[in-house]
Amino acid sequence: MPNPTRRISTLSLAAGWPARPLACCVLALTLALIPQHTALAQQGVVTGRVIDAEIAEPLSGVTVEIVTASGRAVASTITAADGEFRVTDVPPGRYSLLVSALGYETQRVDGIDARAAAVAVGSVELVSQALRLNPLVVTASRDVEKALDAPASVYSVDSKEIEERPATTSVDHIRNAPAVDIITSGLTRHSVAVRGFNTTFNRKMFVLTDNRWSSVPSLRYNAMNMIPAVDEDIERIELVLGPGSALYGPNTANGVLHIITRSPLDHQGTSASLIGGSREVFQGSVRHAGLISENVGYKISGTYFRGDEWKYADSVEVANRQTAIDAGADPDTLLIGLRDFDAGRFSGDARLDFRLDDRSILTLSGGYNRLTSSIEQTNVTTAQAYDWAYSYVQARFHRDQLFAQAYVNWSNAGDTYLLRTGAPLVDNSVVYAGQLQHATDLGERQRFIYGADL
């Protein structure tokens, strides 16, 4: 008996079109498989590397998954001994990358476009849960160290917590910190204290942004709503609950609040956020960072805020205003008691980072903030702020245990006036600062820190 398979094959080769139905079925099945094979060849590949965020060492055995928006995994793999991974057979589409390992926090990378033949995501850093409990800090001794090893009690708020909490100023991120007392007197006005008594015009705490003194120069007042840094740009906030005079000079015996922003060399991309709520509150902020070259990075950020302040009538302002009107003052131009409850401000910030070598970083930055309208508490009386501007420029250099910086802060009160008297509040102040610091280790248990501050 002839072999049916062989016979069909013979007929198919001998004729241009098979006459038998079984041969037609085989040919149709063959043609149907061709598109599937082509689609399989077009499936994407995602590659990258997983490292430990603290020690920058590769991590092996880490689970890497490609997931859809609903969380369904379409492909997965594990990292090799060198931390490298290669996820194959990824269907065309847009996905997220989930990287997880025991003892580490899960990292998510969005925007994976598998329509390309190959997608490289670069290095993915995993943060150990132990590091989260004992983070690296720099404020207590101006050197990188574990929080438990620092010579003072340090509370740290990381970028993940900052991203999860809507805020109008940086103060909102430390409300749950230990030993912190916060007085809120408006939509964006806060007074913070960790040592001693708090007031609505508190000047006790020493506030820094990237090692730069951030207070209003003439008043030494911590106007948190004048700091140009936006939430999308904040790497972490460190709060030193003890005195810091040894490192930061006078007027720092009541704690240090340090806002540390992200370097464009480490964090590129564009991020934006919108906040809205009661009292017509609206806030929009954006950050964009990129690389000019492998060792030069830039970033720009900005924010805009507006809202309706709580209505309040000061009896002294009302009486003084009526007295002035009775004396013949024009009520249309009289400033006494003339409150503007429409709060608004905008700010911008720019920065350039230069990696001179593996051990040296040079940073140039500048920022500007303007209170278009704000009711401000002072230690004399309440003031109506109009176009109060605050700006700065800064240059920093860091190499191993050498730190040097110079900066200038400006403040101009604009058309601000005191509400009880109508008198202008004049502030056109500037502060110039230069600092140099170095440290020497003598063995493993002794360090000498020395420097100069002008």
Short mmCIF file of C-alpha atoms in Angstrom, two decimals:
data_model
loop_
_atom_site.label_atom_id
_atom_site.label_comp_id
_atom_site.label_asym_id
_atom_site.label_seq_id
_atom_site.Cartn_x
_atom_site.Cartn_y
_atom_site.Cartn_z
CA MET A 1 0.00 0.00 0.00
CA PRO A 2 1.47 3.35 -0.99
CA ASN A 3 2.42 5.86 1.71
CA PRO A 4 -0.29 8.60 1.75
CA THR A 5 2.06 11.25 3.01
CA ARG A 6 4.60 10.55 0.33
CA ARG A 7 1.94 10.43 -2.34
CA ILE A 8 0.49 13.81 -1.41
CA SER A 9 3.95 15.32 -1.41
CA THR A 10 4.57 13.91 -4.88
CA LEU A 11 1.31 15.31 -6.27
CA SER A 12 2.00 18.73 -4.75
CA LEU A 13 5.40 18.94 -6.38
CA ALA A 14 4.22 17.63 -9.71
CA ALA A 15 1.29 19.98 -10.29
CA GLY A 16 0.85 23.73 -9.99
CA TRP A 17 -2.30 23.25 -7.89
CA PRO A 18 -3.12 20.02 -5.98
CA ALA A 19 -6.21 18.30 -7.28
CA ARG A 20 -7.03 16.34 -4.16
CA PRO A 21 -8.86 17.95 -1.20
CA LEU A 22 -6.36 16.67 1.37
CA ALA A 23 -3.53 18.36 -0.49
CA CYS A 24 -5.51 21.61 -0.49
CA CYS A 25 -5.86 21.42 3.29
CA VAL A 26 -2.13 20.92 3.79
CA LEU A 27 -1.30 23.89 1.59
CA ALA A 28 -3.87 26.12 3.32
CA LEU A 29 -2.44 25.16 6.73
CA THR A 30 1.06 25.99 5.52
CA LEU A 31 -0.01 29.42 4.27
CA ALA A 32 -1.81 30.13 7.55
CA LEU A 33 1.35 29.45 9.54
CA ILE A 34 3.43 31.95 7.55
CA PRO A 35 1.87 35.12 9.11
CA GLN A 36 2.22 33.61 12.60
CA HIS A 37 5.89 32.99 12.01
CA THR A 38 6.30 36.56 10.73
CA ALA A 39 4.53 38.01 13.79
CA LEU A 40 6.72 35.90 16.06
CA ALA A 41 9.80 37.34 14.41
CA GLN A 42 8.52 40.87 15.11
CA GLN A 43 8.11 40.37 18.86
CA GLY A 44 10.24 42.68 20.97
CA VAL A 45 13.21 42.23 23.29
CA VAL A 46 13.83 44.26 26.46
CA THR A 47 17.31 44.37 27.99
CA GLY A 48 18.89 46.08 30.99
CA ARG A 49 20.83 45.66 34.19
CA VAL A 50 19.79 45.62 37.88
CA ILE A 51 22.10 47.04 40.56
CA ASP A 52 21.98 47.78 44.27
CA ALA A 53 21.26 51.49 44.75
CA GLU A 54 23.50 51.73 47.83
CA ILE A 55 26.68 49.95 46.72
CA ALA A 56 26.17 50.01 42.91
CA GLU A 57 26.84 46.24 42.68
CA PRO A 58 24.93 43.97 40.24
CA LEU A 59 22.09 41.85 41.61
CA SER A 60 21.48 38.30 40.37
CA GLY A 61 18.30 36.25 40.61
CA VAL A 62 16.07 39.32 40.43
CA THR A 63 12.63 38.83 38.86
CA VAL A 64 11.95 41.07 35.85
CA GLU A 65 8.43 41.18 34.42
CA ILE A 66 6.81 42.99 31.48
CA VAL A 67 3.26 43.88 32.53
CA THR A 68 0.28 45.59 30.94
CA ALA A 69 -1.60 48.58 32.39
CA SER A 70 -3.92 46.14 34.19
CA GLY A 71 -0.97 44.34 35.78
CA ARG A 72 -1.01 41.19 33.64
CA ALA A 73 2.47 39.80 32.94
CA VAL A 74 3.19 39.08 29.26
CA ALA A 75 6.84 38.03 29.64
CA SER A 76 9.39 37.58 32.40
CA THR A 77 12.94 36.50 33.21
CA ILE A 78 15.55 36.67 35.99
CA THR A 79 18.87 38.49 36.07
CA ALA A 80 22.19 36.74 35.51
CA ALA A 81 25.23 36.84 37.78
CA ASP A 82 26.31 40.20 36.31
CA GLY A 83 22.84 41.69 36.87
CA GLU A 84 22.00 41.68 33.16
CA PHE A 85 18.55 40.61 31.94
CA ARG A 86 17.01 39.93 28.53
CA VAL A 87 13.24 39.55 28.19
CA THR A 88 12.27 38.00 24.86
CA ASP A 89 9.00 37.23 23.06
CA VAL A 90 7.38 40.51 24.14
CA PRO A 91 4.27 41.20 22.01
CA PRO A 92 4.21 44.62 20.32
CA GLY A 93 2.70 47.32 22.56
CA ARG A 94 3.39 49.66 25.49
CA TYR A 95 4.16 48.12 28.88
CA SER A 96 5.71 48.68 32.29
CA LEU A 97 8.77 46.92 33.71
CA LEU A 98 8.50 45.48 37.23
CA VAL A 99 11.75 44.56 39.01
CA SER A 100 11.44 42.77 42.35
CA ALA A 101 13.70 40.87 44.73
CA LEU A 102 13.48 39.63 48.31
CA GLY A 103 14.68 42.33 50.72
CA TYR A 104 14.34 45.13 48.16
CA GLU A 105 11.59 47.55 47.24
CA THR A 106 9.91 46.82 43.91
CA GLN A 107 10.95 49.20 41.15
CA ARG A 108 8.64 50.11 38.27
CA VAL A 109 9.72 51.57 34.93
CA ASP A 110 6.86 52.85 32.77
CA GLY A 111 6.74 53.64 29.07
CA ILE A 112 8.34 50.48 27.65
CA ASP A 113 7.57 50.55 23.92
CA ALA A 114 7.95 46.98 22.65
CA ARG A 115 6.98 47.91 19.11
CA ALA A 116 10.69 48.40 18.45
CA ALA A 117 12.83 45.35 17.76
CA ALA A 118 14.93 45.89 20.91
CA VAL A 119 14.48 48.17 23.93
CA ALA A 120 17.34 48.96 26.33
CA VAL A 121 16.26 50.39 29.70
CA GLY A 122 19.78 50.83 31.11
CA SER A 123 20.47 50.35 34.80
CA VAL A 124 17.61 49.84 37.25
CA GLU A 125 18.48 50.60 40.89
CA LEU A 126 16.85 48.64 43.70
CA VAL A 127 16.71 50.16 47.18
CA SER A 128 17.10 47.70 50.02
CA GLN A 129 14.51 47.79 52.77
CA ALA A 130 17.35 48.06 55.28
CA LEU A 131 18.55 51.23 53.57
CA ARG A 132 15.04 52.66 53.76
CA LEU A 133 15.06 52.11 57.53
CA ASN A 134 18.58 53.53 57.88
CA PRO A 135 19.01 55.96 54.95
CA LEU A 136 22.11 57.82 53.84
CA VAL A 137 22.20 61.44 55.05
CA VAL A 138 24.61 64.35 54.62
CA THR A 139 23.31 67.21 56.77
CA ALA A 140 24.55 66.19 60.21
CA SER A 141 28.26 66.20 59.23
CA ARG A 142 28.26 67.33 55.57
CA ASP A 143 29.44 63.88 54.56
CA VAL A 144 27.58 60.81 53.33
CA GLU A 145 26.81 58.48 56.23
CA LYS A 146 24.09 56.23 57.61
CA ALA A 147 21.45 58.02 59.66
CA LEU A 148 22.17 55.83 62.72
CA ASP A 149 25.89 56.67 62.46
CA ALA A 150 25.33 60.44 62.28
CA PRO A 151 26.44 62.52 65.29
CA ALA A 152 22.91 63.99 65.64
CA SER A 153 19.36 62.73 65.36
CA VAL A 154 18.33 62.98 61.68
CA TYR A 155 14.88 62.41 60.19
CA SER A 156 14.76 61.91 56.43
CA VAL A 157 11.86 62.14 53.95
CA ASP A 158 12.69 60.42 50.65
CA SER A 159 11.47 61.16 47.13
CA LYS A 160 8.91 58.34 47.20
CA GLU A 161 7.11 59.88 50.18
CA ILE A 162 7.30 63.32 48.55
CA GLU A 163 5.72 62.02 45.33
CA GLU A 164 2.80 60.49 47.24
CA ARG A 165 1.84 63.64 49.18
CA PRO A 166 0.36 66.75 47.48
CA ALA A 167 1.95 69.87 48.98
CA THR A 168 1.97 73.63 48.48
CA THR A 169 5.34 74.00 50.28
CA SER A 170 8.05 71.64 51.51
CA VAL A 171 6.75 71.95 55.07
CA ASP A 172 3.83 69.67 54.26
CA HIS A 173 6.27 66.76 53.88
CA ILE A 174 7.59 66.92 57.46
CA ARG A 175 4.28 67.17 59.33
CA ASN A 176 4.67 63.60 60.60
CA ALA A 177 8.31 64.04 61.62
CA PRO A 178 9.13 63.60 65.32
CA ALA A 179 9.60 66.70 67.52
CA VAL A 180 8.27 69.05 64.81
CA ASP A 181 5.89 71.89 65.69
CA ILE A 182 4.23 73.61 62.72
CA ILE A 183 2.04 76.73 62.78
CA THR A 184 -0.06 77.26 59.64
CA SER A 185 -1.34 80.80 59.10
CA GLY A 186 -2.41 80.60 55.44
CA LEU A 187 -2.54 78.48 52.31
CA THR A 188 1.24 78.53 51.86
CA ARG A 189 2.49 80.11 55.11
CA HIS A 190 4.03 77.83 57.70
CA SER A 191 6.33 78.31 60.67
CA VAL A 192 8.44 75.34 61.79
CA ALA A 193 10.27 74.66 65.06
CA VAL A 194 11.92 71.59 66.55
CA ARG A 195 13.65 73.20 69.55
CA GLY A 196 12.16 75.93 71.72
CA PHE A 197 8.85 77.72 71.33
CA ASN A 198 7.24 78.32 67.96
CA THR A 199 5.75 81.62 66.71
CA THR A 200 4.10 82.76 63.48
CA PHE A 201 7.32 84.59 62.59
CA ASN A 202 9.82 81.92 63.61
CA ARG A 203 13.46 82.54 62.70
CA LYS A 204 15.03 79.90 64.93
CA MET A 205 15.42 76.95 62.57
CA PHE A 206 18.28 77.01 60.06
CA VAL A 207 16.85 76.23 56.60
CA LEU A 208 19.11 75.08 53.74
CA THR A 209 18.54 74.21 50.09
CA ASP A 210 21.46 72.27 48.59
CA ASN A 211 23.74 73.61 51.36
CA ARG A 212 22.62 77.20 50.69
CA TRP A 213 21.04 79.34 53.42
CA SER A 214 17.45 79.87 52.22
CA SER A 215 16.10 82.52 54.60
CA VAL A 216 15.21 86.11 53.71
CA PRO A 217 18.56 87.95 54.14
CA SER A 218 17.52 91.02 56.14
CA LEU A 219 14.98 89.36 58.41
CA ARG A 220 16.55 85.90 58.74
CA TYR A 221 12.96 84.72 58.39
CA ASN A 222 12.22 81.24 57.03
CA ALA A 223 9.68 82.09 54.33
CA MET A 224 9.07 78.55 53.09
CA ASN A 225 6.74 79.79 50.34
CA MET A 226 9.66 81.72 48.79
CA ILE A 227 11.90 78.69 48.21
CA PRO A 228 11.91 78.00 44.43
CA ALA A 229 12.36 74.19 44.70
CA VAL A 230 9.41 72.13 43.38
CA ASP A 231 8.37 68.70 44.66
CA GLU A 232 9.28 66.97 41.38
CA ASP A 233 12.87 68.14 41.89
CA ILE A 234 13.33 67.23 45.57
CA GLU A 235 15.49 64.16 46.19
CA ARG A 236 14.91 64.17 49.96
CA ILE A 237 14.42 66.41 52.98
CA GLU A 238 16.66 65.98 56.01
CA LEU A 239 15.76 67.33 59.43
CA VAL A 240 18.46 67.56 62.10
CA LEU A 241 16.69 67.67 65.45
CA GLY A 242 19.72 68.91 67.39
CA PRO A 243 22.01 71.96 67.17
CA GLY A 244 24.29 72.38 64.14
CA SER A 245 26.53 75.30 65.08
CA ALA A 246 29.76 73.34 64.70
CA LEU A 247 29.15 72.95 60.95
CA TYR A 248 26.87 75.81 59.98
CA GLY A 249 27.95 78.69 62.21
CA PRO A 250 25.82 80.91 64.46
CA ASN A 251 22.02 80.91 64.68
CA THR A 252 21.80 77.13 64.15
CA ALA A 253 21.28 75.94 67.71
CA ASN A 254 17.60 75.18 67.06
CA GLY A 255 17.83 72.50 64.40
CA VAL A 256 18.52 72.34 60.65
CA LEU A 257 16.08 71.70 57.80
CA HIS A 258 17.83 70.73 54.56
CA ILE A 259 16.09 70.40 51.17
CA ILE A 260 18.24 68.40 48.71
CA THR A 261 17.34 68.50 45.01
CA ARG A 262 18.03 65.97 42.26
CA SER A 263 21.10 66.08 40.05
CA PRO A 264 20.43 66.06 36.29
CA LEU A 265 23.37 63.67 35.93
CA ASP A 266 21.36 61.01 37.78
CA HIS A 267 17.74 61.91 37.03
CA GLN A 268 16.73 62.86 33.48
CA GLY A 269 13.30 63.23 31.94
CA THR A 270 10.23 65.41 32.22
CA SER A 271 7.66 65.30 35.03
CA ALA A 272 4.69 67.51 35.83
CA SER A 273 1.90 67.68 38.38
CA LEU A 274 -1.37 69.53 38.96
CA ILE A 275 -2.98 70.14 42.35
CA GLY A 276 -6.49 71.46 42.92
CA GLY A 277 -8.84 71.74 45.85
CA SER A 278 -11.17 73.88 47.89
CA ARG A 279 -10.71 77.64 48.19
CA GLU A 280 -10.00 77.71 44.45
CA VAL A 281 -6.55 76.23 45.04
CA PHE A 282 -4.62 75.44 41.88
CA GLN A 283 -0.95 74.56 41.55
CA GLY A 284 0.98 73.39 38.52
CA SER A 285 4.64 72.43 38.50
CA VAL A 286 7.04 70.92 35.98
CA ARG A 287 10.64 69.66 35.90
CA HIS A 288 12.76 68.82 32.85
CA ALA A 289 16.30 67.46 32.95
CA GLY A 290 18.66 66.09 30.34
CA LEU A 291 22.28 65.50 29.37
CA ILE A 292 24.31 67.82 27.17
CA SER A 293 27.07 65.21 27.18
CA GLU A 294 27.92 62.18 29.28
CA ASN A 295 29.39 64.38 32.04
CA VAL A 296 27.27 67.55 31.72
CA GLY A 297 23.63 67.70 32.77
CA TYR A 298 21.02 70.45 32.95
CA LYS A 299 17.60 70.90 34.51
CA ILE A 300 14.89 73.54 34.70
CA SER A 301 11.81 73.58 36.91
CA GLY A 302 8.98 75.92 37.75
CA THR A 303 5.70 76.24 39.62
CA TYR A 304 2.60 78.43 39.65
CA PHE A 305 0.14 78.69 42.57
CA ARG A 306 -3.08 80.56 43.25
CA GLY A 307 -5.89 80.29 45.83
CA ASP A 308 -8.36 82.21 48.00
CA GLU A 309 -7.11 82.95 51.51
CA TRP A 310 -9.41 82.63 54.52
CA LYS A 311 -11.33 85.83 55.15
CA TYR A 312 -10.46 87.72 58.32
CA ALA A 313 -11.03 91.27 59.56
CA ASP A 314 -8.57 92.67 62.12
CA SER A 315 -10.46 94.99 64.49
CA VAL A 316 -7.41 97.27 64.80
CA GLU A 317 -7.15 97.56 61.02
CA VAL A 318 -10.86 98.36 60.76
CA ALA A 319 -10.64 101.06 63.47
CA ASN A 320 -7.50 102.63 62.00
CA ARG A 321 -9.01 102.66 58.52
CA GLN A 322 -12.16 104.39 59.74
CA THR A 323 -10.12 106.94 61.67
CA ALA A 324 -8.10 107.77 58.54
CA ILE A 325 -11.26 108.13 56.43
CA ASP A 326 -12.81 110.39 59.03
CA ALA A 327 -9.67 112.52 58.83
CA GLY A 328 -10.18 112.98 55.09
CA ALA A 329 -8.24 110.07 53.54
CA ASP A 330 -9.43 108.76 50.18
CA PRO A 331 -10.89 105.25 50.79
CA ASP A 332 -10.05 104.24 47.19
CA THR A 333 -6.32 104.75 47.73
CA LEU A 334 -6.07 104.13 51.48
CA LEU A 335 -3.90 101.07 52.20
CA ILE A 336 -4.81 100.63 55.87
CA GLY A 337 -6.83 97.42 56.24
CA LEU A 338 -6.86 96.83 52.48
CA ARG A 339 -6.46 93.04 52.33
CA ASP A 340 -6.17 91.06 49.11
CA PHE A 341 -7.35 87.49 49.69
CA ASP A 342 -6.25 86.29 46.23
CA ALA A 343 -2.99 84.48 46.98
CA GLY A 344 -0.55 83.81 44.15
CA ARG A 345 3.07 83.04 43.46
CA PHE A 346 5.34 81.64 40.75
CA SER A 347 8.95 80.44 40.73
CA GLY A 348 11.64 79.04 38.48
CA ASP A 349 14.90 77.18 39.02
CA ALA A 350 17.80 76.15 36.75
CA ARG A 351 20.94 74.07 37.29
CA LEU A 352 24.03 72.77 35.47
CA ASP A 353 26.11 69.85 36.77
CA PHE A 354 29.62 69.08 35.52
CA ARG A 355 31.28 65.75 36.38
CA LEU A 356 34.93 66.77 36.15
CA ASP A 357 36.13 63.25 36.95
CA ASP A 358 34.97 60.23 38.95
CA ARG A 359 35.50 62.12 42.22
CA SER A 360 34.67 65.76 41.41
CA ILE A 361 31.35 67.54 40.77
CA LEU A 362 30.86 71.23 39.94
CA THR A 363 27.31 72.64 40.22
CA LEU A 364 26.00 76.00 39.02
CA SER A 365 22.41 76.96 39.89
CA GLY A 366 20.02 79.88 40.16
CA GLY A 367 16.41 80.48 41.10
CA TYR A 368 13.67 83.08 41.35
CA ASN A 369 10.41 83.28 43.33
CA ARG A 370 7.78 86.03 43.35
CA LEU A 371 4.81 86.42 45.68
CA THR A 372 2.35 88.20 43.40
CA SER A 373 -0.06 88.52 46.33
CA SER A 374 0.14 87.13 49.87
CA ILE A 375 -0.89 88.08 53.39
CA GLU A 376 2.24 87.66 55.52
CA GLN A 377 2.61 87.56 59.29
CA THR A 378 5.49 89.59 60.76
CA ASN A 379 6.70 90.19 64.31
CA VAL A 380 5.26 93.74 64.11
CA THR A 381 1.92 93.32 62.34
CA THR A 382 0.36 91.64 59.33
CA ALA A 383 1.60 92.77 55.91
CA GLN A 384 0.04 92.66 52.48
CA ALA A 385 2.75 91.39 50.15
CA TYR A 386 2.71 92.46 46.51
CA ASP A 387 5.43 91.35 44.09
CA TRP A 388 7.85 90.29 46.84
CA ALA A 389 10.76 88.72 44.94
CA TYR A 390 13.45 86.34 46.20
CA SER A 391 16.31 85.07 44.03
CA TYR A 392 19.71 83.40 44.28
CA VAL A 393 22.76 82.19 42.35
CA GLN A 394 25.09 79.48 43.64
CA ALA A 395 28.28 77.63 42.70
CA ARG A 396 29.35 74.42 44.48
CA PHE A 397 32.36 72.12 44.19
CA HIS A 398 32.67 68.72 45.85
CA ARG A 399 35.65 66.37 45.68
CA ASP A 400 36.01 63.53 48.20
CA GLN A 401 36.06 65.28 51.60
CA LEU A 402 36.58 68.77 50.15
CA PHE A 403 33.52 71.02 49.85
CA ALA A 404 33.48 74.62 48.64
CA GLN A 405 30.67 76.96 47.64
CA ALA A 406 29.75 80.58 47.06
CA TYR A 407 26.27 82.04 46.69
CA VAL A 408 24.26 85.26 46.72
CA ASN A 409 20.66 85.70 47.96
CA TRP A 410 18.52 88.72 47.10
CA SER A 411 15.21 89.91 48.52
CA ASN A 412 13.01 92.80 47.36
CA ALA A 413 9.67 93.42 49.08
CA GLY A 414 8.18 95.19 46.05
CA ASP A 415 4.94 97.06 46.86
CA THR A 416 4.38 95.37 50.22
CA TYR A 417 2.78 97.43 53.02
CA LEU A 418 1.73 97.00 56.66
CA LEU A 419 -2.01 96.54 57.03
CA ARG A 420 -2.48 98.36 60.37
CA THR A 421 -0.65 101.53 59.30
CA GLY A 422 -0.51 101.43 55.51
CA ALA A 423 3.21 102.17 55.71
CA PRO A 424 5.42 100.47 53.09
CA LEU A 425 7.46 97.49 54.22
CA VAL A 426 10.83 98.11 52.60
CA ASP A 427 13.24 95.21 52.13
CA ASN A 428 15.98 95.40 49.53
CA SER A 429 18.57 93.10 51.06
CA VAL A 430 21.35 90.85 49.86
CA VAL A 431 23.71 88.35 51.45
CA TYR A 432 27.01 87.09 50.02
CA ALA A 433 28.42 83.85 51.38
CA GLY A 434 31.52 81.75 50.80
CA GLN A 435 32.35 78.46 52.52
CA LEU A 436 35.24 76.01 52.46
CA GLN A 437 35.37 72.73 54.34
CA HIS A 438 37.65 69.71 54.47
CA ALA A 439 37.88 66.62 56.62
CA THR A 440 40.67 64.24 57.60
CA ASP A 441 40.20 60.74 58.97
CA LEU A 442 42.62 59.49 61.61
CA GLY A 443 41.96 55.79 61.74
CA GLU A 444 38.42 54.43 61.78
CA ARG A 445 37.16 56.21 64.89
CA GLN A 446 38.34 59.79 64.56
CA ARG A 447 37.55 62.48 62.01
CA PHE A 448 38.61 66.13 62.02
CA ILE A 449 36.38 68.60 60.13
CA TYR A 450 37.72 72.09 59.59
CA GLY A 451 36.91 75.01 57.30
CA ALA A 452 36.08 78.70 56.91
CA ASP A 453 32.79 80.59 56.51
CA LEU A 454 32.53 84.17 55.26
#
